[in-house]
mmCIF file with all atom_site columns, C-alpha atoms in Angstrom:
data_model
loop_
_atom_site.group_PDB
_atom_site.id
_atom_site.type_symbol
_atom_site.label_atom_id
_atom_site.label_alt_id
_atom_site.label_comp_id
_atom_site.label_asym_id
_atom_site.label_entity_id
_atom_site.label_seq_id
_atom_site.pdbx_PDB_ins_code
_atom_site.Cartn_x
_atom_site.Cartn_y
_atom_site.Cartn_z
_atom_site.occupancy
_atom_site.B_iso_or_equiv
_atom_site.pdbx_formal_charge
_atom_site.auth_seq_id
_atom_site.auth_comp_id
_atom_site.auth_asym_id
_atom_site.auth_atom_id
_atom_site.pdbx_PDB_model_num
ATOM 1   C CA . MET A 1 1   ? 43.280 -8.578  -47.574 1.00 55.00 ? 24  MET A CA 1
ATOM 2   C CA . ALA A 1 2   ? 45.912 -9.804  -49.940 1.00 60.00 ? 25  ALA A CA 1
ATOM 3   C CA . SER A 1 3   ? 46.589 -13.468 -50.003 1.00 61.00 ? 26  SER A CA 1
ATOM 4   C CA . THR A 1 4   ? 50.052 -12.875 -48.515 1.00 75.00 ? 27  THR A CA 1
ATOM 5   C CA . ASP A 1 5   ? 48.251 -11.514 -45.421 1.00 87.00 ? 28  ASP A CA 1
ATOM 6   C CA . ILE A 1 6   ? 46.489 -14.814 -44.604 1.00 90.00 ? 29  ILE A CA 1
ATOM 7   C CA . ASN A 1 7   ? 47.705 -16.628 -41.534 1.00 92.00 ? 30  ASN A CA 1
ATOM 8   C CA . PHE A 1 8   ? 47.578 -20.143 -43.026 1.00 93.00 ? 31  PHE A CA 1
ATOM 9   C CA . ALA A 1 9   ? 48.086 -21.802 -39.670 1.00 92.00 ? 32  ALA A CA 1
ATOM 10  C CA . GLN A 1 10  ? 44.968 -20.048 -38.394 1.00 94.00 ? 33  GLN A CA 1
ATOM 11  C CA . ALA A 1 11  ? 43.130 -20.874 -41.635 1.00 94.00 ? 34  ALA A CA 1
ATOM 12  C CA . GLU A 1 12  ? 43.844 -24.601 -41.165 1.00 95.00 ? 35  GLU A CA 1
ATOM 13  C CA . LEU A 1 13  ? 42.437 -24.363 -37.626 1.00 96.00 ? 36  LEU A CA 1
ATOM 14  C CA . VAL A 1 14  ? 39.284 -22.652 -38.938 1.00 96.00 ? 37  VAL A CA 1
ATOM 15  C CA . PHE A 1 15  ? 38.745 -25.396 -41.510 1.00 96.00 ? 38  PHE A CA 1
ATOM 16  C CA . GLU A 1 16  ? 39.376 -28.135 -38.906 1.00 97.00 ? 39  GLU A CA 1
ATOM 17  C CA . ARG A 1 17  ? 36.832 -26.509 -36.626 1.00 97.00 ? 40  ARG A CA 1
ATOM 18  C CA . LEU A 1 18  ? 34.244 -26.314 -39.407 1.00 96.00 ? 41  LEU A CA 1
ATOM 19  C CA . ALA A 1 19  ? 34.634 -30.011 -39.879 1.00 96.00 ? 42  ALA A CA 1
ATOM 20  C CA . GLN A 1 20  ? 34.258 -30.665 -36.165 1.00 96.00 ? 43  GLN A CA 1
ATOM 21  C CA . ILE A 1 21  ? 31.050 -28.613 -36.075 1.00 95.00 ? 44  ILE A CA 1
ATOM 22  C CA . VAL A 1 22  ? 29.529 -30.182 -39.228 1.00 95.00 ? 45  VAL A CA 1
ATOM 23  C CA . GLU A 1 23  ? 30.374 -33.869 -38.904 1.00 96.00 ? 46  GLU A CA 1
ATOM 24  C CA . PRO A 1 24  ? 28.032 -34.794 -36.072 1.00 94.00 ? 47  PRO A CA 1
ATOM 25  C CA . LEU A 1 25  ? 25.231 -32.588 -37.412 1.00 93.00 ? 48  LEU A CA 1
ATOM 26  C CA . ALA A 1 26  ? 25.426 -34.147 -40.867 1.00 94.00 ? 49  ALA A CA 1
ATOM 27  C CA . THR A 1 27  ? 25.677 -37.605 -39.565 1.00 94.00 ? 50  THR A CA 1
ATOM 28  C CA . HIS A 1 28  ? 22.661 -37.101 -37.254 1.00 94.00 ? 51  HIS A CA 1
ATOM 29  C CA . ALA A 1 29  ? 20.662 -35.560 -40.065 1.00 92.00 ? 52  ALA A CA 1
ATOM 30  C CA . GLY A 1 30  ? 21.680 -38.176 -42.618 1.00 94.00 ? 53  GLY A CA 1
ATOM 31  C CA . VAL A 1 31  ? 23.085 -35.736 -45.074 1.00 93.00 ? 54  VAL A CA 1
ATOM 32  C CA . GLY A 1 32  ? 26.527 -35.174 -46.644 1.00 93.00 ? 55  GLY A CA 1
ATOM 33  C CA . GLU A 1 33  ? 29.114 -33.416 -44.589 1.00 95.00 ? 56  GLU A CA 1
ATOM 34  C CA . MET A 1 34  ? 30.543 -31.546 -47.693 1.00 93.00 ? 57  MET A CA 1
ATOM 35  C CA . GLU A 1 35  ? 27.111 -30.159 -48.570 1.00 91.00 ? 58  GLU A CA 1
ATOM 36  C CA . THR A 1 36  ? 26.599 -29.163 -44.995 1.00 93.00 ? 59  THR A CA 1
ATOM 37  C CA . VAL A 1 37  ? 29.882 -27.371 -44.553 1.00 95.00 ? 60  VAL A CA 1
ATOM 38  C CA . GLY A 1 38  ? 29.171 -25.682 -47.915 1.00 94.00 ? 61  GLY A CA 1
ATOM 39  C CA . HIS A 1 39  ? 25.819 -24.364 -46.577 1.00 93.00 ? 62  HIS A CA 1
ATOM 40  C CA . LEU A 1 40  ? 27.578 -23.221 -43.419 1.00 96.00 ? 63  LEU A CA 1
ATOM 41  C CA . VAL A 1 41  ? 30.230 -21.352 -45.277 1.00 96.00 ? 64  VAL A CA 1
ATOM 42  C CA . SER A 1 42  ? 27.569 -19.798 -47.545 1.00 95.00 ? 65  SER A CA 1
ATOM 43  C CA . TYR A 1 43  ? 25.654 -18.593 -44.507 1.00 96.00 ? 66  TYR A CA 1
ATOM 44  C CA . LEU A 1 44  ? 28.773 -17.172 -42.715 1.00 97.00 ? 67  LEU A CA 1
ATOM 45  C CA . LEU A 1 45  ? 29.737 -15.222 -45.839 1.00 95.00 ? 68  LEU A CA 1
ATOM 46  C CA . ASP A 1 46  ? 26.653 -13.059 -45.439 1.00 94.00 ? 69  ASP A CA 1
ATOM 47  C CA . HIS A 1 47  ? 26.565 -13.109 -41.676 1.00 96.00 ? 70  HIS A CA 1
ATOM 48  C CA . PRO A 1 48  ? 30.127 -12.631 -40.542 1.00 96.00 ? 71  PRO A CA 1
ATOM 49  C CA . ARG A 1 49  ? 29.038 -11.552 -36.985 1.00 97.00 ? 72  ARG A CA 1
ATOM 50  C CA . ASP A 1 50  ? 28.034 -15.202 -36.490 1.00 97.00 ? 73  ASP A CA 1
ATOM 51  C CA . ILE A 1 51  ? 31.506 -16.584 -37.393 1.00 97.00 ? 74  ILE A CA 1
ATOM 52  C CA . GLU A 1 52  ? 32.922 -16.232 -33.790 1.00 96.00 ? 75  GLU A CA 1
ATOM 53  C CA . PRO A 1 53  ? 30.017 -17.684 -31.922 1.00 97.00 ? 76  PRO A CA 1
ATOM 54  C CA . CYS A 1 54  ? 29.614 -20.514 -34.430 1.00 96.00 ? 77  CYS A CA 1
ATOM 55  C CA . LEU A 1 55  ? 33.352 -21.433 -34.327 1.00 96.00 ? 78  LEU A CA 1
ATOM 56  C CA . ARG A 1 56  ? 33.408 -21.092 -30.447 1.00 96.00 ? 79  ARG A CA 1
ATOM 57  C CA . PHE A 1 57  ? 30.167 -22.775 -29.524 1.00 96.00 ? 80  PHE A CA 1
ATOM 58  C CA . GLY A 1 58  ? 28.801 -24.568 -32.578 1.00 94.00 ? 81  GLY A CA 1
ATOM 59  C CA . ILE A 1 59  ? 25.996 -24.555 -34.931 1.00 93.00 ? 82  ILE A CA 1
ATOM 60  C CA . GLY A 1 60  ? 23.394 -24.100 -32.157 1.00 93.00 ? 83  GLY A CA 1
ATOM 61  C CA . GLU A 1 61  ? 24.478 -20.402 -31.997 1.00 95.00 ? 84  GLU A CA 1
ATOM 62  C CA . LEU A 1 62  ? 23.014 -19.863 -35.405 1.00 96.00 ? 85  LEU A CA 1
ATOM 63  C CA . PRO A 1 63  ? 19.301 -19.083 -36.199 1.00 95.00 ? 86  PRO A CA 1
ATOM 64  C CA . ASP A 1 64  ? 17.107 -22.129 -36.939 1.00 92.00 ? 87  ASP A CA 1
ATOM 65  C CA . ASP A 1 65  ? 16.798 -21.128 -40.663 1.00 87.00 ? 88  ASP A CA 1
ATOM 66  C CA . TRP A 1 66  ? 20.513 -20.521 -41.261 1.00 92.00 ? 89  TRP A CA 1
ATOM 67  C CA . ILE A 1 67  ? 20.778 -23.059 -44.045 1.00 86.00 ? 90  ILE A CA 1
ATOM 68  C CA . GLU A 1 68  ? 18.320 -20.987 -46.063 1.00 85.00 ? 91  GLU A CA 1
ATOM 69  C CA . LYS A 1 69  ? 20.196 -17.664 -45.625 1.00 91.00 ? 92  LYS A CA 1
ATOM 70  C CA . GLY A 1 70  ? 23.322 -18.252 -47.528 1.00 92.00 ? 93  GLY A CA 1
ATOM 71  C CA . ARG A 1 71  ? 25.047 -16.527 -50.359 1.00 93.00 ? 94  ARG A CA 1
ATOM 72  C CA . LEU A 1 72  ? 26.465 -19.307 -52.644 1.00 93.00 ? 95  LEU A CA 1
ATOM 73  C CA . SER A 1 73  ? 24.448 -21.119 -55.280 1.00 91.00 ? 96  SER A CA 1
ATOM 74  C CA . TYR A 1 74  ? 23.533 -24.765 -54.943 1.00 86.00 ? 97  TYR A CA 1
ATOM 75  C CA . GLN A 1 75  ? 22.176 -27.532 -57.065 1.00 86.00 ? 98  GLN A CA 1
ATOM 76  C CA . ALA A 1 76  ? 18.610 -28.441 -56.319 1.00 84.00 ? 99  ALA A CA 1
ATOM 77  C CA . ARG A 1 77  ? 17.115 -31.931 -56.382 1.00 86.00 ? 100 ARG A CA 1
ATOM 78  C CA . ASP A 1 78  ? 15.764 -31.209 -59.808 1.00 92.00 ? 101 ASP A CA 1
ATOM 79  C CA . GLY A 1 79  ? 19.253 -30.518 -61.125 1.00 92.00 ? 102 GLY A CA 1
ATOM 80  C CA . ARG A 1 80  ? 18.760 -26.800 -61.464 1.00 90.00 ? 103 ARG A CA 1
ATOM 81  C CA . ILE A 1 81  ? 21.286 -24.354 -59.918 1.00 92.00 ? 104 ILE A CA 1
ATOM 82  C CA . TRP A 1 82  ? 19.704 -21.903 -57.556 1.00 86.00 ? 105 TRP A CA 1
ATOM 83  C CA . ARG A 1 83  ? 20.925 -18.762 -55.999 1.00 89.00 ? 106 ARG A CA 1
ATOM 84  C CA . PRO A 1 84  ? 19.619 -18.614 -52.378 1.00 85.00 ? 107 PRO A CA 1
ATOM 85  C CA . VAL A 1 85  ? 18.081 -15.175 -52.798 1.00 88.00 ? 108 VAL A CA 1
ATOM 86  C CA . ASN A 1 86  ? 16.153 -16.418 -55.837 1.00 86.00 ? 109 ASN A CA 1
ATOM 87  C CA . ALA A 1 87  ? 14.971 -19.510 -53.910 1.00 81.00 ? 110 ALA A CA 1
ATOM 88  C CA . ARG A 1 88  ? 13.857 -17.389 -51.013 1.00 83.00 ? 111 ARG A CA 1
ATOM 89  C CA . ARG A 1 89  ? 11.970 -15.041 -53.509 1.00 88.00 ? 112 ARG A CA 1
ATOM 90  C CA . ALA A 1 90  ? 10.383 -18.066 -55.113 1.00 86.00 ? 113 ALA A CA 1
ATOM 91  C CA . ARG A 1 91  ? 9.124  -19.382 -51.816 1.00 84.00 ? 114 ARG A CA 1
ATOM 92  C CA . LEU A 1 92  ? 7.835  -15.968 -50.875 1.00 88.00 ? 115 LEU A CA 1
ATOM 93  C CA . VAL A 1 93  ? 5.890  -15.613 -54.144 1.00 91.00 ? 116 VAL A CA 1
ATOM 94  C CA . LYS A 1 94  ? 4.547  -19.215 -53.786 1.00 88.00 ? 117 LYS A CA 1
ATOM 95  C CA . SER A 1 95  ? 3.323  -18.519 -50.177 1.00 88.00 ? 118 SER A CA 1
ATOM 96  C CA . LEU A 1 96  ? 1.635  -15.255 -51.383 1.00 90.00 ? 119 LEU A CA 1
ATOM 97  C CA . GLU A 1 97  ? -0.158 -17.076 -54.206 1.00 89.00 ? 120 GLU A CA 1
ATOM 98  C CA . LYS A 1 98  ? -1.766 -19.231 -51.551 1.00 87.00 ? 121 LYS A CA 1
ATOM 99  C CA . LEU A 1 99  ? -3.380 -16.234 -49.770 1.00 84.00 ? 122 LEU A CA 1
ATOM 100 C CA . PRO A 1 100 ? -7.114 -15.782 -50.353 1.00 81.00 ? 123 PRO A CA 1
#
């Protein structure tokens, strides 16, 4: 889709809806809304089938582990930049190392 094909009025509504979905969740969890919406966008990029249910009904329509299944990189607590696929792989390797 070329940038001239974007319906900017609809795009504005999508962003407003994302804020409506994220604000109560982030407040309840005691985390930043910007970071939370970033995780949500990251997840929806790789799971476009979930866009409509999420925008219609909210975050409860997503799998419990949605925040771990995104595409975009993020800054970890230790300051390093992680790609989600690498973070998932590292967790898997760590869990396998614990096996007898």
